[in-house]
Coordinates of C-alpha atoms and ligand atoms in Angstrom, one line a residue:
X1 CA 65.3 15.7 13.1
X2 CA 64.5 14.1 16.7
X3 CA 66.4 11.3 17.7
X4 CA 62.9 8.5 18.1
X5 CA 65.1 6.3 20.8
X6 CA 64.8 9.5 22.6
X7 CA 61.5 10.4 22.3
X8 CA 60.4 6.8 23.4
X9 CA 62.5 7.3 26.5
X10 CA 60.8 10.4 27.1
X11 CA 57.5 8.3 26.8
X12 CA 58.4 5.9 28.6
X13 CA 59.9 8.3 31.7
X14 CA 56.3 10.0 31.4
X15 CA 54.4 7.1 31.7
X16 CA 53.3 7.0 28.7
X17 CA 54.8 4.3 26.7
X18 CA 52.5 2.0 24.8
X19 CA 53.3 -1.5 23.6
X20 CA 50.7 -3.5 21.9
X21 CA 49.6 -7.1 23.3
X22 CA 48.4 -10.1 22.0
X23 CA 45.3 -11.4 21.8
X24 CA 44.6 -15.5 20.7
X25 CA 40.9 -15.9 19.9
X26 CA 37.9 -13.9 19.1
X27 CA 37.1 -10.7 21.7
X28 CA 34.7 -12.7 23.9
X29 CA 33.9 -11.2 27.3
X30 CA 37.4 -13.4 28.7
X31 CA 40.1 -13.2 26.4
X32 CA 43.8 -15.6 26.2
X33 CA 46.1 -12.7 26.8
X34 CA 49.4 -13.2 26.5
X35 CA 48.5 -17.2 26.8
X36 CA 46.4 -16.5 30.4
X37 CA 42.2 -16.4 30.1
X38 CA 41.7 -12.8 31.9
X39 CA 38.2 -11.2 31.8
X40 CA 38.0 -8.3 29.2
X41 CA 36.4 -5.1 30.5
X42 CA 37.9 -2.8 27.9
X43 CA 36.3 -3.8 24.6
X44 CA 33.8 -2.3 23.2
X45 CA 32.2 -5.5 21.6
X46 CA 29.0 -4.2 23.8
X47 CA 27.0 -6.9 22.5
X48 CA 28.8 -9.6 22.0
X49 CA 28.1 -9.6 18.6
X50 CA 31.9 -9.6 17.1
X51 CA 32.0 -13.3 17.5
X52 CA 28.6 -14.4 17.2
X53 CA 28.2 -18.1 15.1
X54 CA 25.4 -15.8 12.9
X55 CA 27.9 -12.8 12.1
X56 CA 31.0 -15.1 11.7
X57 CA 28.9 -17.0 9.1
X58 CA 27.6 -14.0 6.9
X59 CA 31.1 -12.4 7.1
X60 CA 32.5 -16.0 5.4
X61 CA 29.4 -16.0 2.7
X62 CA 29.8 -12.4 2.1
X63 CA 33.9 -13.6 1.3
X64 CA 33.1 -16.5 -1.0
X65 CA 30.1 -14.2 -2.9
X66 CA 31.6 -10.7 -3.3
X67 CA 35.7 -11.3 -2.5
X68 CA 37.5 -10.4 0.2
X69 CA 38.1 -6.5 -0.7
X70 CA 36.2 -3.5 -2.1
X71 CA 39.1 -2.9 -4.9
X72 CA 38.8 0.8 -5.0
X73 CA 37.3 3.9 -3.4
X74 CA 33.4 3.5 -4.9
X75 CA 33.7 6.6 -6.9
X76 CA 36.7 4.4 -9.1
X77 CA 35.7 1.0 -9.5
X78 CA 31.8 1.5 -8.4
X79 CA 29.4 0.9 -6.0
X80 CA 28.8 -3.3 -5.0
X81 CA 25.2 -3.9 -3.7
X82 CA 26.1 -4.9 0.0
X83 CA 27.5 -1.1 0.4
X84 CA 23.7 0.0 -1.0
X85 CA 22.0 -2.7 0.9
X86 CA 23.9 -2.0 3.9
X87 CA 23.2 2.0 3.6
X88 CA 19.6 1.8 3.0
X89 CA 19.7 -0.6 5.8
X90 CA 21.4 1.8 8.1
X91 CA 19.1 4.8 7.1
X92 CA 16.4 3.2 8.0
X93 CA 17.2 2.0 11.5
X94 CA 18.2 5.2 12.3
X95 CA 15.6 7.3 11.2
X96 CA 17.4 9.0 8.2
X97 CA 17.0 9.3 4.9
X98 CA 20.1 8.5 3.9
X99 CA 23.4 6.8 4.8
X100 CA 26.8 7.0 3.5
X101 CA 29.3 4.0 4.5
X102 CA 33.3 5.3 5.4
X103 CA 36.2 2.6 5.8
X104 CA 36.2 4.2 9.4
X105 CA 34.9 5.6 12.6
X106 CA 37.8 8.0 12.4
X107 CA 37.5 8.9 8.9
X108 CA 34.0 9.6 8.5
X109 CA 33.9 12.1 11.5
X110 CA 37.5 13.4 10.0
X111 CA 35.8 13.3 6.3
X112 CA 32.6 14.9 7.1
X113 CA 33.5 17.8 9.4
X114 CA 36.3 19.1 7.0
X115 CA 33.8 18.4 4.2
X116 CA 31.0 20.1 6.0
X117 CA 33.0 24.1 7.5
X118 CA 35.7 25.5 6.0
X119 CA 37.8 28.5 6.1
X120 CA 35.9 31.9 7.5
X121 CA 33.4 29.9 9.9
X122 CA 33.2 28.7 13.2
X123 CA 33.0 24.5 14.1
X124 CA 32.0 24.5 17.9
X125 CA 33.4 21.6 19.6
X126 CA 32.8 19.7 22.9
X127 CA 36.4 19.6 24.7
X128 CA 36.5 15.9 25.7
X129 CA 35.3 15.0 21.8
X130 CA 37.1 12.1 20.3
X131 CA 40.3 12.4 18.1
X132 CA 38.6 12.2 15.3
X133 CA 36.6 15.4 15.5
X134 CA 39.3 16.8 16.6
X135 CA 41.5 16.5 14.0
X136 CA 38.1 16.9 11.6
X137 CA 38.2 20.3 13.1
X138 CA 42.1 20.9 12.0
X139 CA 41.7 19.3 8.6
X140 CA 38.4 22.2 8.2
X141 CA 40.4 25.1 8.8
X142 CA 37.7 26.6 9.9
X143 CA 38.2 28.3 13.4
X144 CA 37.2 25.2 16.2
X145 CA 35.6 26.7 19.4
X146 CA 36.3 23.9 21.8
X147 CA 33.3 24.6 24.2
X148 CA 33.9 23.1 28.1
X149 CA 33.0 19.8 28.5
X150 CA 29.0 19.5 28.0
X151 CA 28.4 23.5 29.0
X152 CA 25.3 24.7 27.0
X153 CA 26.2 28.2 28.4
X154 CA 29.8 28.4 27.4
X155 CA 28.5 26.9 24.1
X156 CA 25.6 30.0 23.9
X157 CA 28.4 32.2 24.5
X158 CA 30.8 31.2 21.6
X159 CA 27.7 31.0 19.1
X160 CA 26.8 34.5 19.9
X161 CA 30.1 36.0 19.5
X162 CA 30.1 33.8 15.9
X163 CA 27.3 35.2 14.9
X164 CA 26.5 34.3 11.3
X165 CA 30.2 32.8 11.1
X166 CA 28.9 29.5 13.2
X167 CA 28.7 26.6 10.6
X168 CA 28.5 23.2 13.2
X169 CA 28.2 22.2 16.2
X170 CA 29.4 19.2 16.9
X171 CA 29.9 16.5 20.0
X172 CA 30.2 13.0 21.3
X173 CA 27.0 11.2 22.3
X174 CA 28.2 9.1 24.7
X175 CA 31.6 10.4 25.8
X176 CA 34.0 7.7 24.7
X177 CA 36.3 8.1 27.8
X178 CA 33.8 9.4 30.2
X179 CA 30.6 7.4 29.7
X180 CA 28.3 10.3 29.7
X181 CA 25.7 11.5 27.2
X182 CA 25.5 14.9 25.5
X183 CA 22.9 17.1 26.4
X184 CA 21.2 16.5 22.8
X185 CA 18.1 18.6 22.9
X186 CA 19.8 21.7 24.8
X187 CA 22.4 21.4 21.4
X188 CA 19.7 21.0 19.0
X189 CA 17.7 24.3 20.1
X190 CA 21.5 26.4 19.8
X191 CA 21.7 25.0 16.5
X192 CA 18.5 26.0 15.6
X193 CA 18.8 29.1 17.1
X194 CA 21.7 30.1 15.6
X195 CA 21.3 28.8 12.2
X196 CA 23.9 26.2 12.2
X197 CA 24.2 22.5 11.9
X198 CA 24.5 19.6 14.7
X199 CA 27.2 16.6 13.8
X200 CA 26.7 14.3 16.5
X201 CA 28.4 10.6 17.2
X202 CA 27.1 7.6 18.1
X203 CA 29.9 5.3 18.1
X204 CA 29.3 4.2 21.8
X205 CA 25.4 5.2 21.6
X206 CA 24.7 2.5 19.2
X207 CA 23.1 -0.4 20.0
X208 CA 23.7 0.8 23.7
X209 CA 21.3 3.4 24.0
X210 CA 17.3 3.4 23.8
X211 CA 15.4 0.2 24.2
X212 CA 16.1 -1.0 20.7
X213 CA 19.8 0.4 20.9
X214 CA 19.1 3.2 18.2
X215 CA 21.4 5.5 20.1
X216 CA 20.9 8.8 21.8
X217 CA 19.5 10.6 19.1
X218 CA 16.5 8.4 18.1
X219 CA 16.0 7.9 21.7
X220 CA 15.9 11.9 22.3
X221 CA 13.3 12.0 19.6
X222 CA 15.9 14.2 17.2
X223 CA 16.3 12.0 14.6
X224 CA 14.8 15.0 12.3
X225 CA 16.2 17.7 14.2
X226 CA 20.1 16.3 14.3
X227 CA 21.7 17.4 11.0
X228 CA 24.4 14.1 10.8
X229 CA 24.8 11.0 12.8
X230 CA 27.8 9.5 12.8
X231 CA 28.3 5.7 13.6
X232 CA 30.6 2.5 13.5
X233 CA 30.4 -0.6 13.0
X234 CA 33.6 -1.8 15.0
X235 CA 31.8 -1.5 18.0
X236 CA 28.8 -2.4 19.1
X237 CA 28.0 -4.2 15.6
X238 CA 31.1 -6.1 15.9
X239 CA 32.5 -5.1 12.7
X240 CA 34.8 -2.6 11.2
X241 CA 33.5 0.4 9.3
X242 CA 31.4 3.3 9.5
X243 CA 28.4 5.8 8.8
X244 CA 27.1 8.9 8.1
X245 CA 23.2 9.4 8.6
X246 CA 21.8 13.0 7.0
X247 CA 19.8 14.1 4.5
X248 CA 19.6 12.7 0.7
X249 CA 21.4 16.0 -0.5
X250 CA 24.0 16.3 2.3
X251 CA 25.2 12.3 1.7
X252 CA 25.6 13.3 -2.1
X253 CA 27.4 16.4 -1.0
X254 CA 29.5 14.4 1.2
X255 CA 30.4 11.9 -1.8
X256 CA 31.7 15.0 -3.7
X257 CA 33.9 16.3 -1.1
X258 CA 34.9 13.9 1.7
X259 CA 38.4 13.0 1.2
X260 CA 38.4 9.8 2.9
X261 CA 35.6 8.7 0.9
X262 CA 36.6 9.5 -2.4
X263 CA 40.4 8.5 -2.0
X264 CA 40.1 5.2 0.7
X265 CA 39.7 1.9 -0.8
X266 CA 35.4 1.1 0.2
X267 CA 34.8 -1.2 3.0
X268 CA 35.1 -4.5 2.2
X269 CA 31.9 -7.0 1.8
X270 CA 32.5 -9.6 4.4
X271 CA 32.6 -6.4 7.4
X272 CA 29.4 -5.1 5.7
X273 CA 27.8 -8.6 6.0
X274 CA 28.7 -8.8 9.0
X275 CA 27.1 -5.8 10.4
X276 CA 24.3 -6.3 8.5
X277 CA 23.8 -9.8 10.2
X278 CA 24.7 -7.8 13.8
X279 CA 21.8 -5.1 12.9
X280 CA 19.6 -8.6 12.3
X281 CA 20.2 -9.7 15.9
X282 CA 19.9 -6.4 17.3
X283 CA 16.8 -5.7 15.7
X284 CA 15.8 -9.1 16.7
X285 CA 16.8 -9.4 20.1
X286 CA 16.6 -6.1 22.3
X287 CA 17.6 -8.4 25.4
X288 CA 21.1 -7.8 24.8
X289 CA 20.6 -4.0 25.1
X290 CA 18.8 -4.4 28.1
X291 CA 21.9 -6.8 29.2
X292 CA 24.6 -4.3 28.5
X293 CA 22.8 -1.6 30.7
X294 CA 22.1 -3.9 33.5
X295 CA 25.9 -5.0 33.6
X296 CA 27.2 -1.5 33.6
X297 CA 25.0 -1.6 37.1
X298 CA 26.3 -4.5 38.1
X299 CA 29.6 -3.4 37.6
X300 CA 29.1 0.0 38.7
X301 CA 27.1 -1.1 42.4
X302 CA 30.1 -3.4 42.9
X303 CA 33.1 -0.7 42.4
X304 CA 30.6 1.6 44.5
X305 CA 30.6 -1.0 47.2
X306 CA 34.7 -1.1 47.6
X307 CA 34.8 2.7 48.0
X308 CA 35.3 3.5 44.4
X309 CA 33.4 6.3 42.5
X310 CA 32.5 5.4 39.2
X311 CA 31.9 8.3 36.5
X312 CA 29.9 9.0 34.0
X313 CA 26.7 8.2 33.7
X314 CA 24.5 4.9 33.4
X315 CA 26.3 3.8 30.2
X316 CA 28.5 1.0 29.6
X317 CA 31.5 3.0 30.1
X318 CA 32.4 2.9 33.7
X319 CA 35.5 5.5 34.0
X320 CA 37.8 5.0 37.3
X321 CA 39.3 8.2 38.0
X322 CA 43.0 7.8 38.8
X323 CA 44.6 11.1 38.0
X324 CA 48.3 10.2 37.4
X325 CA 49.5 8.3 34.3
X326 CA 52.6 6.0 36.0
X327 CA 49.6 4.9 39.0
X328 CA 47.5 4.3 36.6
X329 CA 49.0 1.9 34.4
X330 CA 50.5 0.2 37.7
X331 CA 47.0 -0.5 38.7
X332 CA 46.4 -1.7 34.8
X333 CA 49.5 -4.2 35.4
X334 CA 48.2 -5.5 38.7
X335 CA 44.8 -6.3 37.3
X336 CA 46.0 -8.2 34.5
X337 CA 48.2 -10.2 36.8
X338 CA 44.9 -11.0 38.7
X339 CA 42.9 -11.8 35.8
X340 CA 41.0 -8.8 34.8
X341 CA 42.1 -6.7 31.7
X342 CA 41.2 -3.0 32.6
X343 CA 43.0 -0.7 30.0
X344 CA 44.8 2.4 31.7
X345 CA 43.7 5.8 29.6
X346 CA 46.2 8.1 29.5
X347 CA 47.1 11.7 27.9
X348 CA 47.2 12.2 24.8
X349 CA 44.0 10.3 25.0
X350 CA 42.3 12.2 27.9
X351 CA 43.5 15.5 29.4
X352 CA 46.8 15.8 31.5
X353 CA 46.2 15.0 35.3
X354 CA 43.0 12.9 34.6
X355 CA 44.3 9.1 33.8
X356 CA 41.9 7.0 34.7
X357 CA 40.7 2.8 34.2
X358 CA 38.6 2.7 31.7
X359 CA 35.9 -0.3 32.3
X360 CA 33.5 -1.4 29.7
X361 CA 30.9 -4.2 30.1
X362 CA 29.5 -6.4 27.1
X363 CA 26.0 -7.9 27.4
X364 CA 27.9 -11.5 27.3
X365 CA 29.2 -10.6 30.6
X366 CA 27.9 -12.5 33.7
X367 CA 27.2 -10.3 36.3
X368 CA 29.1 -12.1 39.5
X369 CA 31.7 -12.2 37.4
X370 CA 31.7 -8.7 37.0
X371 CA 31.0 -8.4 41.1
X372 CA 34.1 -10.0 41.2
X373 CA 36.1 -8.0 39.0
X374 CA 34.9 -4.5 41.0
X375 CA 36.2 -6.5 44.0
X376 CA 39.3 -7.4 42.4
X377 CA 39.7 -3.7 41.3
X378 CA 38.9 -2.4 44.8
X379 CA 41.5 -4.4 46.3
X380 CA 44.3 -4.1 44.1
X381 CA 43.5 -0.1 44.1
X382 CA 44.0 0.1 48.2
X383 CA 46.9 -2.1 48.0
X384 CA 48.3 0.4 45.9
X385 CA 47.1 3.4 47.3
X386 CA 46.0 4.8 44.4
X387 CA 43.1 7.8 45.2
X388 CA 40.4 5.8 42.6
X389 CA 37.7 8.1 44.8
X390 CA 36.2 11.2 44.2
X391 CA 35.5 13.4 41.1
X392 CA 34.2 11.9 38.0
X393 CA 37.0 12.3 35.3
X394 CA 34.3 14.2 33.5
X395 CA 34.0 17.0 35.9
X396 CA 37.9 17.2 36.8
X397 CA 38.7 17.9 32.7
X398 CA 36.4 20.3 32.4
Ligands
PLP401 C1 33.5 8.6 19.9 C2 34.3 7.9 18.8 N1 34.1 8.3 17.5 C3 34.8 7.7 16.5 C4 35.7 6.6 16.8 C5 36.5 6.0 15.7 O1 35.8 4.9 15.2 P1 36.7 3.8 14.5 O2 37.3 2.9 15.5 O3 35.6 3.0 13.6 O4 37.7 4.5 13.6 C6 35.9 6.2 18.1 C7 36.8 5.1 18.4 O5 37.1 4.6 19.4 C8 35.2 6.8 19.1 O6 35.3 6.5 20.4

């Protein structure tokens, strides 16, 4: 039996202790912090929407109408109309037709990857994918493939040697720590090729990508070709919950034999509501997509301009490659102390040696105030000599 007062020393010697801190108030684009207003560049709130007077109010109607809890996984205690409403709902803006709701980002892409290969096939897998696939890939047995970090060529390679063993292929959208976009159509025509399926997820492509924020693979034009989309609602819908978008028959398939579907306790109304009212102003209101993407370059021009190299690409998630955990998390601690909460990313999160800030914008951001946070950044990051310059984090994991 490990001794835990040990391991956490170990953690902590590593730099890699984490303590949890607390937040008074809603996550607005500046927070109260520990009882100090700082500016919050590490939610992903993209749109503002978690706090928003129209979700706030449906999330409080949907409590007094339907109760405050689900009661029971659907499959027990049945299905409540804002789960169908909310489904069809989500179907349709995404192109699909169908949806299936999950209590979680994490255990719909855990649920539907172990429900979707199994023992004897092959589940291909992007190497900087989130957790969640991940550890969908170990719950599958199947045998993962974890293919280098957006190589169509190492990914060619594994599906040939497969052969008719190759059951998904699955990947990130936009890379959650790395900002960056899949190559979608180059995974499409593998999957195709080699008879397999494509799982991809949209947690940070939603409502962040394409003009009308319908993510990377309605703005790829793939929406057909893509087998499953995975999606949340704790993000940019300001909510808690998630999705699976597929085909009438794979949705059924996946009520039969996704464990975190048929043993979690459903969603409960007043989250649904309130994505549902999110959906309404982002189908509404497109400006705040357009908002997000022109703070990420604001944000992005002003690190630029104090030496810095941001990563990734034009998304929302601006990575600051540090490299080593301990510098990083100093740089995190001087931030804060200067009013700007940057979260420090560190293994088991994202691979050994490439720590990093991770900076997110929301489309309630102003942009000087975002200037001002890059120049804040800059400073503290020379003051501390910390090498914030060269490779993007994407490029250094690979
Ligand atoms: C790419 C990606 N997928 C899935 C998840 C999990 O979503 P949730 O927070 O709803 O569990 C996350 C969470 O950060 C994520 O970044």
């Amino acid at each position: 039996m490990s001794d835990i007062a040990e391991r956490l020393r170990e953690l902590r010697d590593a730099g890699l202790h984490r303590r949890l801190r607390l937040v008074d108030g809603p996550q607005g684009p500046s927070v109260q912090l520990d009882g100090r207003r700082v500016l919050l560049l590490c939610s992903n709130n993209y749109l503002g929407l978690a706090d928003h007077p129209r979700v706030r109010k449906a999330a409080a109607e949907a409590a007094m109408r339907w109760g405050a809890g689900a009661g029971a996984s659907r499959l027990i205690s049945g299905n409540m109309a804002p789960h169908r409403q909310l489904e069809e709902r989500l179907a349709r803006f995404k192109g699909y037709p169908a949806a299936l709701l999950f209590g979680s980002g994490y255990l719909a892409n855990s649920g539907a990857i172990a429900a979707l290969a199994g023992r004897g096939e092959v589940v291909f897998s992007d190497a900087l994918n989130h957790a969640s696939i991940v550890d969908g890939c170990r719950l599958s047995r199947a045998e993962t493939f974890v293919y280098r970090h957006n190589d169509v060529e190492h990914l060619a390679w594994g599906l040939r040697r497969a052969a008719d063993r190759a059951s998904l292929i699955v990947t990130d959208a936009v890379f959650s720590m790395d900002g960056d976009v899949a190559p979608l159509g180059e995974l499409a025509r593998l999957a195709r090729e080699h008879g397999c399926r494509l799982v991809v997820d949209e947690a940070h492509a939603t409502g962040a990508v394409g003009a009308e924020g319908r993510g990377c693979v309605a703005a790829s034009g793939l929406s057909g070709e893509v087998d499953v989309v995975v999606g949340t609602l704790g993000k940019a819908l300001g909510s808690y919950g998630a999705y699976v978008c597929a085909s009438r028959a794979m949705t059924e398939l996946l009520v039969n034999t996704a464990r975190p579907f048929i043993f979690s306790t459903a969603p409960p109304p007043p989250a649904l509501a309130a994505a549902e009212a999110a959906l309404d102003l982002l189908e509404s209101g497109p400006e705040r997509v357009a908002a997000l993407r022109s703070n990420a370059a604001a944000l992005r021009a002003g690190l630029a301009a104090e030496g810095l190299s941001p990563g990734g690409a034009e998304t929302q998630i601006v990575p600051v490659a540090i490299g080593d955990a301990v510098a990083t998390m100093r740089l995190s601690e001087l931030l804060l102390e200067r009013g700007v909460f940057a979260q420090g990313i560190r293994p088991p999160t994202v691979p050994e040696g490439t720590s990093r800030l991770r900076l997110t914008t929301m489309a309630t951001h102003r942009p000087d105030e975002l200037r001002w946070a890059a120049r804040v950044i800059g400073v503290a990051a020379r003051e501390l000599g910390v090498a914030a310059t060269g490779p993007a984090p994407a490029l250094a994991a690979a």
